[in-house]
């Protein structure tokens, strides 16, 4: 008789969903997510395991950039399915012994979630059985001030994340919200932004006959200038 192996299916929230709620123990005490961060952006990210080299390089980089993200009104929250004492020992080792990319004596001050039960990892679809049944992949969830998932990026276990891109995505989404625009490929503050496509024939014709602030290649593809200082003054917290 043939037998079939039942494979557990792990769901994940989608862009536009409310971020699944949870209470967790972390290296900075108990947190309630996302309610503790209402009114601010958050990046919730998972890593496969403590005391692994790629994860160590990532945590050092995130810790080095934490103030930069905070100025953009964004909190960092890490997670792995290791226990609290393992987390503490690993972060102490990072601070006391590890040098990477010109960084040393790096102290990780943002919370690192203990998730031995894998409850949070399963809620967020961080366990990908085809990659590993016992480790979380490198997932990144951007959650906005209203607790809504706005972007999701997944990396395999072997690939360290690009932190310039994580920051760029955060600034781009806030720019879209504040100025009601879209951002094109490779956009950075100071680059032209995209205006929503015309919703009527009349508007399309007006755009093609010329406006002072728009540059239109065709009726559906129009850009405009958006000053870098204006963007950053609106988004970044002042000291």
PDB file of C-alpha atoms in Angstrom:
ATOM      1  CA  UNK A   1       0.000   0.000   0.000  1.00  0.00           C
ATOM      2  CA  UNK A   2       1.346   3.420  -0.931  1.00  0.00           C
ATOM      3  CA  UNK A   3       1.660   6.045   1.779  1.00  0.00           C
ATOM      4  CA  UNK A   4       1.755   9.762   1.271  1.00  0.00           C
ATOM      5  CA  UNK A   5       3.679  12.091   3.512  1.00  0.00           C
ATOM      6  CA  UNK A   6       1.653  15.068   4.697  1.00  0.00           C
ATOM      7  CA  UNK A   7       3.601  18.301   4.415  1.00  0.00           C
ATOM      8  CA  UNK A   8       2.716  21.111   6.747  1.00  0.00           C
ATOM      9  CA  UNK A   9       1.780  24.292   4.939  1.00  0.00           C
ATOM     10  CA  UNK A  10       3.013  27.588   6.367  1.00  0.00           C
ATOM     11  CA  UNK A  11       1.033  30.688   5.469  1.00  0.00           C
ATOM     12  CA  UNK A  12       2.317  34.223   5.314  1.00  0.00           C
ATOM     13  CA  UNK A  13       0.711  37.640   5.331  1.00  0.00           C
ATOM     14  CA  UNK A  14       0.431  39.451   2.027  1.00  0.00           C
ATOM     15  CA  UNK A  15       1.153  43.048   1.115  1.00  0.00           C
ATOM     16  CA  UNK A  16      -1.820  45.089   2.308  1.00  0.00           C
ATOM     17  CA  UNK A  17      -2.702  42.664   5.123  1.00  0.00           C
ATOM     18  CA  UNK A  18      -2.625  43.652   8.764  1.00  0.00           C
ATOM     19  CA  UNK A  19       0.579  42.339  10.333  1.00  0.00           C
ATOM     20  CA  UNK A  20      -0.206  39.244  12.442  1.00  0.00           C
ATOM     21  CA  UNK A  21      -0.168  40.131  16.123  1.00  0.00           C
ATOM     22  CA  UNK A  22       2.034  38.408  18.672  1.00  0.00           C
ATOM     23  CA  UNK A  23       3.609  38.836  22.102  1.00  0.00           C
ATOM     24  CA  UNK A  24       7.205  37.670  22.421  1.00  0.00           C
ATOM     25  CA  UNK A  25      10.206  37.566  24.711  1.00  0.00           C
ATOM     26  CA  UNK A  26      13.208  39.409  23.301  1.00  0.00           C
ATOM     27  CA  UNK A  27      16.695  40.488  24.279  1.00  0.00           C
ATOM     28  CA  UNK A  28      15.147  43.879  25.148  1.00  0.00           C
ATOM     29  CA  UNK A  29      12.201  42.520  27.152  1.00  0.00           C
ATOM     30  CA  UNK A  30       8.681  41.601  26.121  1.00  0.00           C
ATOM     31  CA  UNK A  31       7.154  43.185  23.039  1.00  0.00           C
ATOM     32  CA  UNK A  32       3.672  43.248  21.567  1.00  0.00           C
ATOM     33  CA  UNK A  33       3.859  43.483  17.805  1.00  0.00           C
ATOM     34  CA  UNK A  34       2.768  45.548  16.001  1.00  0.00           C
ATOM     35  CA  UNK A  35       0.839  47.481  18.674  1.00  0.00           C
ATOM     36  CA  UNK A  36       3.979  48.633  20.527  1.00  0.00           C
ATOM     37  CA  UNK A  37       5.119  50.358  17.340  1.00  0.00           C
ATOM     38  CA  UNK A  38       1.908  52.101  16.332  1.00  0.00           C
ATOM     39  CA  UNK A  39       2.653  55.426  14.657  1.00  0.00           C
ATOM     40  CA  UNK A  40       6.080  54.261  13.449  1.00  0.00           C
ATOM     41  CA  UNK A  41       7.432  52.009  10.733  1.00  0.00           C
ATOM     42  CA  UNK A  42       8.973  48.654  11.594  1.00  0.00           C
ATOM     43  CA  UNK A  43      11.199  46.160   9.846  1.00  0.00           C
ATOM     44  CA  UNK A  44      10.647  42.647  11.207  1.00  0.00           C
ATOM     45  CA  UNK A  45      13.332  40.325   9.898  1.00  0.00           C
ATOM     46  CA  UNK A  46      14.288  36.704  10.509  1.00  0.00           C
ATOM     47  CA  UNK A  47      17.606  34.912  10.374  1.00  0.00           C
ATOM     48  CA  UNK A  48      18.397  31.178  10.299  1.00  0.00           C
ATOM     49  CA  UNK A  49      20.453  30.744  13.478  1.00  0.00           C
ATOM     50  CA  UNK A  50      22.687  32.367  16.073  1.00  0.00           C
ATOM     51  CA  UNK A  51      26.457  31.879  15.843  1.00  0.00           C
ATOM     52  CA  UNK A  52      26.409  31.635  12.043  1.00  0.00           C
ATOM     53  CA  UNK A  53      28.657  33.839   9.905  1.00  0.00           C
ATOM     54  CA  UNK A  54      26.199  35.343   7.403  1.00  0.00           C
ATOM     55  CA  UNK A  55      23.755  36.196  10.198  1.00  0.00           C
ATOM     56  CA  UNK A  56      26.577  37.727  12.225  1.00  0.00           C
ATOM     57  CA  UNK A  57      27.533  39.996   9.319  1.00  0.00           C
ATOM     58  CA  UNK A  58      23.890  41.059   8.954  1.00  0.00           C
ATOM     59  CA  UNK A  59      23.333  41.835  12.616  1.00  0.00           C
ATOM     60  CA  UNK A  60      26.498  43.893  12.785  1.00  0.00           C
ATOM     61  CA  UNK A  61      25.356  45.850   9.734  1.00  0.00           C
ATOM     62  CA  UNK A  62      21.819  46.392  11.050  1.00  0.00           C
ATOM     63  CA  UNK A  63      23.174  47.495  14.436  1.00  0.00           C
ATOM     64  CA  UNK A  64      25.595  49.889  12.733  1.00  0.00           C
ATOM     65  CA  UNK A  65      22.707  51.402  10.745  1.00  0.00           C
ATOM     66  CA  UNK A  66      20.072  51.392  13.504  1.00  0.00           C
ATOM     67  CA  UNK A  67      20.224  55.149  14.139  1.00  0.00           C
ATOM     68  CA  UNK A  68      19.905  55.806  10.412  1.00  0.00           C
ATOM     69  CA  UNK A  69      16.707  53.751  10.310  1.00  0.00           C
ATOM     70  CA  UNK A  70      15.424  55.404  13.503  1.00  0.00           C
ATOM     71  CA  UNK A  71      15.797  58.826  11.906  1.00  0.00           C
ATOM     72  CA  UNK A  72      13.492  57.522   9.174  1.00  0.00           C
ATOM     73  CA  UNK A  73      10.928  56.643  11.890  1.00  0.00           C
ATOM     74  CA  UNK A  74      11.653  52.928  11.616  1.00  0.00           C
ATOM     75  CA  UNK A  75      12.270  50.284  14.291  1.00  0.00           C
ATOM     76  CA  UNK A  76      14.251  47.082  13.770  1.00  0.00           C
ATOM     77  CA  UNK A  77      13.082  43.760  15.240  1.00  0.00           C
ATOM     78  CA  UNK A  78      15.016  40.540  14.638  1.00  0.00           C
ATOM     79  CA  UNK A  79      13.918  36.924  15.039  1.00  0.00           C
ATOM     80  CA  UNK A  80      15.289  33.418  14.976  1.00  0.00           C
ATOM     81  CA  UNK A  81      14.052  30.156  16.422  1.00  0.00           C
ATOM     82  CA  UNK A  82      16.930  30.066  18.917  1.00  0.00           C
ATOM     83  CA  UNK A  83      16.415  30.656  22.649  1.00  0.00           C
ATOM     84  CA  UNK A  84      16.959  33.828  24.639  1.00  0.00           C
ATOM     85  CA  UNK A  85      20.204  32.703  26.298  1.00  0.00           C
ATOM     86  CA  UNK A  86      21.645  31.741  22.935  1.00  0.00           C
ATOM     87  CA  UNK A  87      20.703  35.181  21.617  1.00  0.00           C
ATOM     88  CA  UNK A  88      22.380  36.921  24.551  1.00  0.00           C
ATOM     89  CA  UNK A  89      25.558  34.854  24.279  1.00  0.00           C
ATOM     90  CA  UNK A  90      25.765  35.444  20.517  1.00  0.00           C
ATOM     91  CA  UNK A  91      25.260  39.206  20.772  1.00  0.00           C
ATOM     92  CA  UNK A  92      27.905  39.402  23.520  1.00  0.00           C
ATOM     93  CA  UNK A  93      30.308  37.480  21.279  1.00  0.00           C
ATOM     94  CA  UNK A  94      29.624  39.870  18.415  1.00  0.00           C
ATOM     95  CA  UNK A  95      30.437  42.856  20.615  1.00  0.00           C
ATOM     96  CA  UNK A  96      33.522  41.358  22.256  1.00  0.00           C
ATOM     97  CA  UNK A  97      35.191  39.428  19.458  1.00  0.00           C
ATOM     98  CA  UNK A  98      33.904  39.954  15.918  1.00  0.00           C
ATOM     99  CA  UNK A  99      35.249  42.387  13.347  1.00  0.00           C
ATOM    100  CA  UNK A 100      33.587  42.788   9.956  1.00  0.00           C
ATOM    101  CA  UNK A 101      33.760  45.327   7.153  1.00  0.00           C
ATOM    102  CA  UNK A 102      35.557  47.880   9.322  1.00  0.00           C
ATOM    103  CA  UNK A 103      33.110  47.435  12.208  1.00  0.00           C
ATOM    104  CA  UNK A 104      34.035  46.197  15.687  1.00  0.00           C
ATOM    105  CA  UNK A 105      32.720  46.447  19.256  1.00  0.00           C
ATOM    106  CA  UNK A 106      29.235  46.493  17.732  1.00  0.00           C
ATOM    107  CA  UNK A 107      26.411  46.399  20.274  1.00  0.00           C
ATOM    108  CA  UNK A 108      23.033  45.169  19.053  1.00  0.00           C
ATOM    109  CA  UNK A 109      20.445  47.271  20.885  1.00  0.00           C
ATOM    110  CA  UNK A 110      17.299  46.431  18.935  1.00  0.00           C
ATOM    111  CA  UNK A 111      15.170  43.483  20.142  1.00  0.00           C
ATOM    112  CA  UNK A 112      15.921  39.945  19.006  1.00  0.00           C
ATOM    113  CA  UNK A 113      12.906  37.655  19.420  1.00  0.00           C
ATOM    114  CA  UNK A 114      13.135  34.226  21.031  1.00  0.00           C
ATOM    115  CA  UNK A 115      11.003  31.880  18.943  1.00  0.00           C
ATOM    116  CA  UNK A 116      11.841  28.312  19.967  1.00  0.00           C
ATOM    117  CA  UNK A 117       8.206  27.326  19.441  1.00  0.00           C
ATOM    118  CA  UNK A 118       8.357  28.772  15.903  1.00  0.00           C
ATOM    119  CA  UNK A 119       4.943  30.371  16.514  1.00  0.00           C
ATOM    120  CA  UNK A 120       5.954  33.760  15.122  1.00  0.00           C
ATOM    121  CA  UNK A 121       8.015  32.275  12.290  1.00  0.00           C
ATOM    122  CA  UNK A 122       5.003  30.201  11.199  1.00  0.00           C
ATOM    123  CA  UNK A 123       2.617  33.176  11.422  1.00  0.00           C
ATOM    124  CA  UNK A 124       4.856  35.087   9.027  1.00  0.00           C
ATOM    125  CA  UNK A 125       5.727  32.184   6.719  1.00  0.00           C
ATOM    126  CA  UNK A 126       9.402  32.411   7.653  1.00  0.00           C
ATOM    127  CA  UNK A 127       9.796  28.636   7.581  1.00  0.00           C
ATOM    128  CA  UNK A 128      10.240  27.457   3.996  1.00  0.00           C
ATOM    129  CA  UNK A 129      10.354  23.624   4.091  1.00  0.00           C
ATOM    130  CA  UNK A 130      12.082  23.399   0.705  1.00  0.00           C
ATOM    131  CA  UNK A 131      14.950  25.447   2.153  1.00  0.00           C
ATOM    132  CA  UNK A 132      14.878  24.244   5.761  1.00  0.00           C
ATOM    133  CA  UNK A 133      12.283  22.773   8.118  1.00  0.00           C
ATOM    134  CA  UNK A 134      14.211  23.824  11.228  1.00  0.00           C
ATOM    135  CA  UNK A 135      15.505  27.304  10.382  1.00  0.00           C
ATOM    136  CA  UNK A 136      13.844  30.535   9.326  1.00  0.00           C
ATOM    137  CA  UNK A 137      14.862  31.957   5.966  1.00  0.00           C
ATOM    138  CA  UNK A 138      15.983  35.596   5.685  1.00  0.00           C
ATOM    139  CA  UNK A 139      12.561  37.232   5.541  1.00  0.00           C
ATOM    140  CA  UNK A 140      11.980  40.990   5.740  1.00  0.00           C
ATOM    141  CA  UNK A 141       8.576  42.527   6.490  1.00  0.00           C
ATOM    142  CA  UNK A 142       8.054  46.290   6.246  1.00  0.00           C
ATOM    143  CA  UNK A 143       5.128  47.286   8.499  1.00  0.00           C
ATOM    144  CA  UNK A 144       3.744  50.830   8.346  1.00  0.00           C
ATOM    145  CA  UNK A 145       2.533  53.050  11.227  1.00  0.00           C
ATOM    146  CA  UNK A 146      -0.985  51.589  10.934  1.00  0.00           C
ATOM    147  CA  UNK A 147       0.262  48.016  11.310  1.00  0.00           C
ATOM    148  CA  UNK A 148      -0.144  47.120   7.632  1.00  0.00           C
ATOM    149  CA  UNK A 149       2.382  45.008   5.738  1.00  0.00           C
ATOM    150  CA  UNK A 150       3.713  47.207   2.954  1.00  0.00           C
ATOM    151  CA  UNK A 151       6.574  45.185   1.470  1.00  0.00           C
ATOM    152  CA  UNK A 152       8.058  41.709   1.802  1.00  0.00           C
ATOM    153  CA  UNK A 153      11.515  40.533   0.725  1.00  0.00           C
ATOM    154  CA  UNK A 154      12.742  36.938   1.062  1.00  0.00           C
ATOM    155  CA  UNK A 155      16.319  35.696   0.776  1.00  0.00           C
ATOM    156  CA  UNK A 156      17.677  32.121   0.936  1.00  0.00           C
ATOM    157  CA  UNK A 157      19.865  30.972   3.827  1.00  0.00           C
ATOM    158  CA  UNK A 158      23.112  31.476   1.908  1.00  0.00           C
ATOM    159  CA  UNK A 159      22.463  35.064   0.761  1.00  0.00           C
ATOM    160  CA  UNK A 160      23.105  38.071   2.983  1.00  0.00           C
ATOM    161  CA  UNK A 161      20.744  40.997   2.585  1.00  0.00           C
ATOM    162  CA  UNK A 162      21.470  44.301   0.813  1.00  0.00           C
ATOM    163  CA  UNK A 163      20.983  46.973   3.462  1.00  0.00           C
ATOM    164  CA  UNK A 164      21.189  49.892   1.052  1.00  0.00           C
ATOM    165  CA  UNK A 165      18.150  48.428  -0.701  1.00  0.00           C
ATOM    166  CA  UNK A 166      16.226  47.937   2.562  1.00  0.00           C
ATOM    167  CA  UNK A 167      16.778  51.598   3.444  1.00  0.00           C
ATOM    168  CA  UNK A 168      15.986  52.752  -0.100  1.00  0.00           C
ATOM    169  CA  UNK A 169      12.714  50.822  -0.066  1.00  0.00           C
ATOM    170  CA  UNK A 170      11.743  52.347   3.290  1.00  0.00           C
ATOM    171  CA  UNK A 171      12.380  55.908   2.088  1.00  0.00           C
ATOM    172  CA  UNK A 172      10.652  55.246  -1.246  1.00  0.00           C
ATOM    173  CA  UNK A 173       7.465  53.968   0.397  1.00  0.00           C
ATOM    174  CA  UNK A 174       7.330  56.943   2.745  1.00  0.00           C
ATOM    175  CA  UNK A 175       7.891  59.273  -0.210  1.00  0.00           C
ATOM    176  CA  UNK A 176       4.993  57.665  -2.083  1.00  0.00           C
ATOM    177  CA  UNK A 177       2.740  58.132   0.944  1.00  0.00           C
ATOM    178  CA  UNK A 178       3.661  61.755   1.618  1.00  0.00           C
ATOM    179  CA  UNK A 179       3.745  63.053  -1.961  1.00  0.00           C
ATOM    180  CA  UNK A 180       1.220  60.781  -3.696  1.00  0.00           C
ATOM    181  CA  UNK A 181       3.704  59.617  -6.318  1.00  0.00           C
ATOM    182  CA  UNK A 182       5.337  56.373  -7.435  1.00  0.00           C
ATOM    183  CA  UNK A 183       9.077  55.775  -7.608  1.00  0.00           C
ATOM    184  CA  UNK A 184      10.707  54.312 -10.740  1.00  0.00           C
ATOM    185  CA  UNK A 185      13.414  51.680 -11.035  1.00  0.00           C
ATOM    186  CA  UNK A 186      16.571  52.437  -9.030  1.00  0.00           C
ATOM    187  CA  UNK A 187      14.969  55.561  -7.525  1.00  0.00           C
ATOM    188  CA  UNK A 188      16.785  57.475  -4.809  1.00  0.00           C
ATOM    189  CA  UNK A 189      15.846  60.787  -3.154  1.00  0.00           C
ATOM    190  CA  UNK A 190      16.429  63.611  -5.640  1.00  0.00           C
ATOM    191  CA  UNK A 191      15.544  61.513  -8.684  1.00  0.00           C
ATOM    192  CA  UNK A 192      12.402  62.216 -10.700  1.00  0.00           C
ATOM    193  CA  UNK A 193       9.222  60.532  -9.511  1.00  0.00           C
ATOM    194  CA  UNK A 194       6.323  59.080 -11.480  1.00  0.00           C
ATOM    195  CA  UNK A 195       2.878  60.671 -11.561  1.00  0.00           C
ATOM    196  CA  UNK A 196      -0.131  58.360 -11.604  1.00  0.00           C
ATOM    197  CA  UNK A 197      -1.403  57.572 -15.133  1.00  0.00           C
ATOM    198  CA  UNK A 198      -4.148  59.804 -16.491  1.00  0.00           C
ATOM    199  CA  UNK A 199      -7.626  58.610 -15.536  1.00  0.00           C
ATOM    200  CA  UNK A 200      -9.479  60.150 -18.474  1.00  0.00           C
ATOM    201  CA  UNK A 201      -8.963  61.067 -22.110  1.00  0.00           C
ATOM    202  CA  UNK A 202      -9.150  64.756 -21.240  1.00  0.00           C
ATOM    203  CA  UNK A 203      -6.370  64.540 -18.658  1.00  0.00           C
ATOM    204  CA  UNK A 204      -4.275  62.433 -21.022  1.00  0.00           C
ATOM    205  CA  UNK A 205      -4.605  65.071 -23.744  1.00  0.00           C
ATOM    206  CA  UNK A 206      -3.743  67.877 -21.325  1.00  0.00           C
ATOM    207  CA  UNK A 207      -0.598  66.083 -20.286  1.00  0.00           C
ATOM    208  CA  UNK A 208       0.556  65.560 -23.843  1.00  0.00           C
ATOM    209  CA  UNK A 209       0.020  69.217 -24.764  1.00  0.00           C
ATOM    210  CA  UNK A 210       2.420  70.168 -22.000  1.00  0.00           C
ATOM    211  CA  UNK A 211       2.366  71.204 -18.358  1.00  0.00           C
ATOM    212  CA  UNK A 212       4.890  73.212 -16.424  1.00  0.00           C
ATOM    213  CA  UNK A 213       5.909  70.528 -13.924  1.00  0.00           C
ATOM    214  CA  UNK A 214       5.487  67.270 -15.857  1.00  0.00           C
ATOM    215  CA  UNK A 215       7.751  65.551 -18.361  1.00  0.00           C
ATOM    216  CA  UNK A 216       5.620  63.115 -20.402  1.00  0.00           C
ATOM    217  CA  UNK A 217       7.018  60.471 -22.740  1.00  0.00           C
ATOM    218  CA  UNK A 218       3.465  59.391 -23.495  1.00  0.00           C
ATOM    219  CA  UNK A 219       0.067  59.856 -21.845  1.00  0.00           C
ATOM    220  CA  UNK A 220       0.693  57.018 -19.384  1.00  0.00           C
ATOM    221  CA  UNK A 221       4.343  57.782 -18.537  1.00  0.00           C
ATOM    222  CA  UNK A 222       4.871  61.145 -16.862  1.00  0.00           C
ATOM    223  CA  UNK A 223       7.523  62.185 -14.370  1.00  0.00           C
ATOM    224  CA  UNK A 224       8.217  65.278 -12.321  1.00  0.00           C
ATOM    225  CA  UNK A 225      11.005  66.709 -10.211  1.00  0.00           C
ATOM    226  CA  UNK A 226      10.918  66.163  -6.467  1.00  0.00           C
ATOM    227  CA  UNK A 227      13.631  67.954  -4.550  1.00  0.00           C
ATOM    228  CA  UNK A 228      15.877  65.738  -2.445  1.00  0.00           C
ATOM    229  CA  UNK A 229      15.936  68.132   0.507  1.00  0.00           C
ATOM    230  CA  UNK A 230      12.142  68.377   0.465  1.00  0.00           C
ATOM    231  CA  UNK A 231      11.845  64.590   0.609  1.00  0.00           C
ATOM    232  CA  UNK A 232      14.363  64.136   3.396  1.00  0.00           C
ATOM    233  CA  UNK A 233      13.062  67.057   5.436  1.00  0.00           C
ATOM    234  CA  UNK A 234       9.614  65.490   5.392  1.00  0.00           C
ATOM    235  CA  UNK A 235      10.768  61.979   6.274  1.00  0.00           C
ATOM    236  CA  UNK A 236      13.835  62.164   8.491  1.00  0.00           C
ATOM    237  CA  UNK A 237      13.582  63.084  12.155  1.00  0.00           C
ATOM    238  CA  UNK A 238      15.609  66.100  13.157  1.00  0.00           C
ATOM    239  CA  UNK A 239      18.111  65.822  16.007  1.00  0.00           C
TER     240      UNK A 239
END
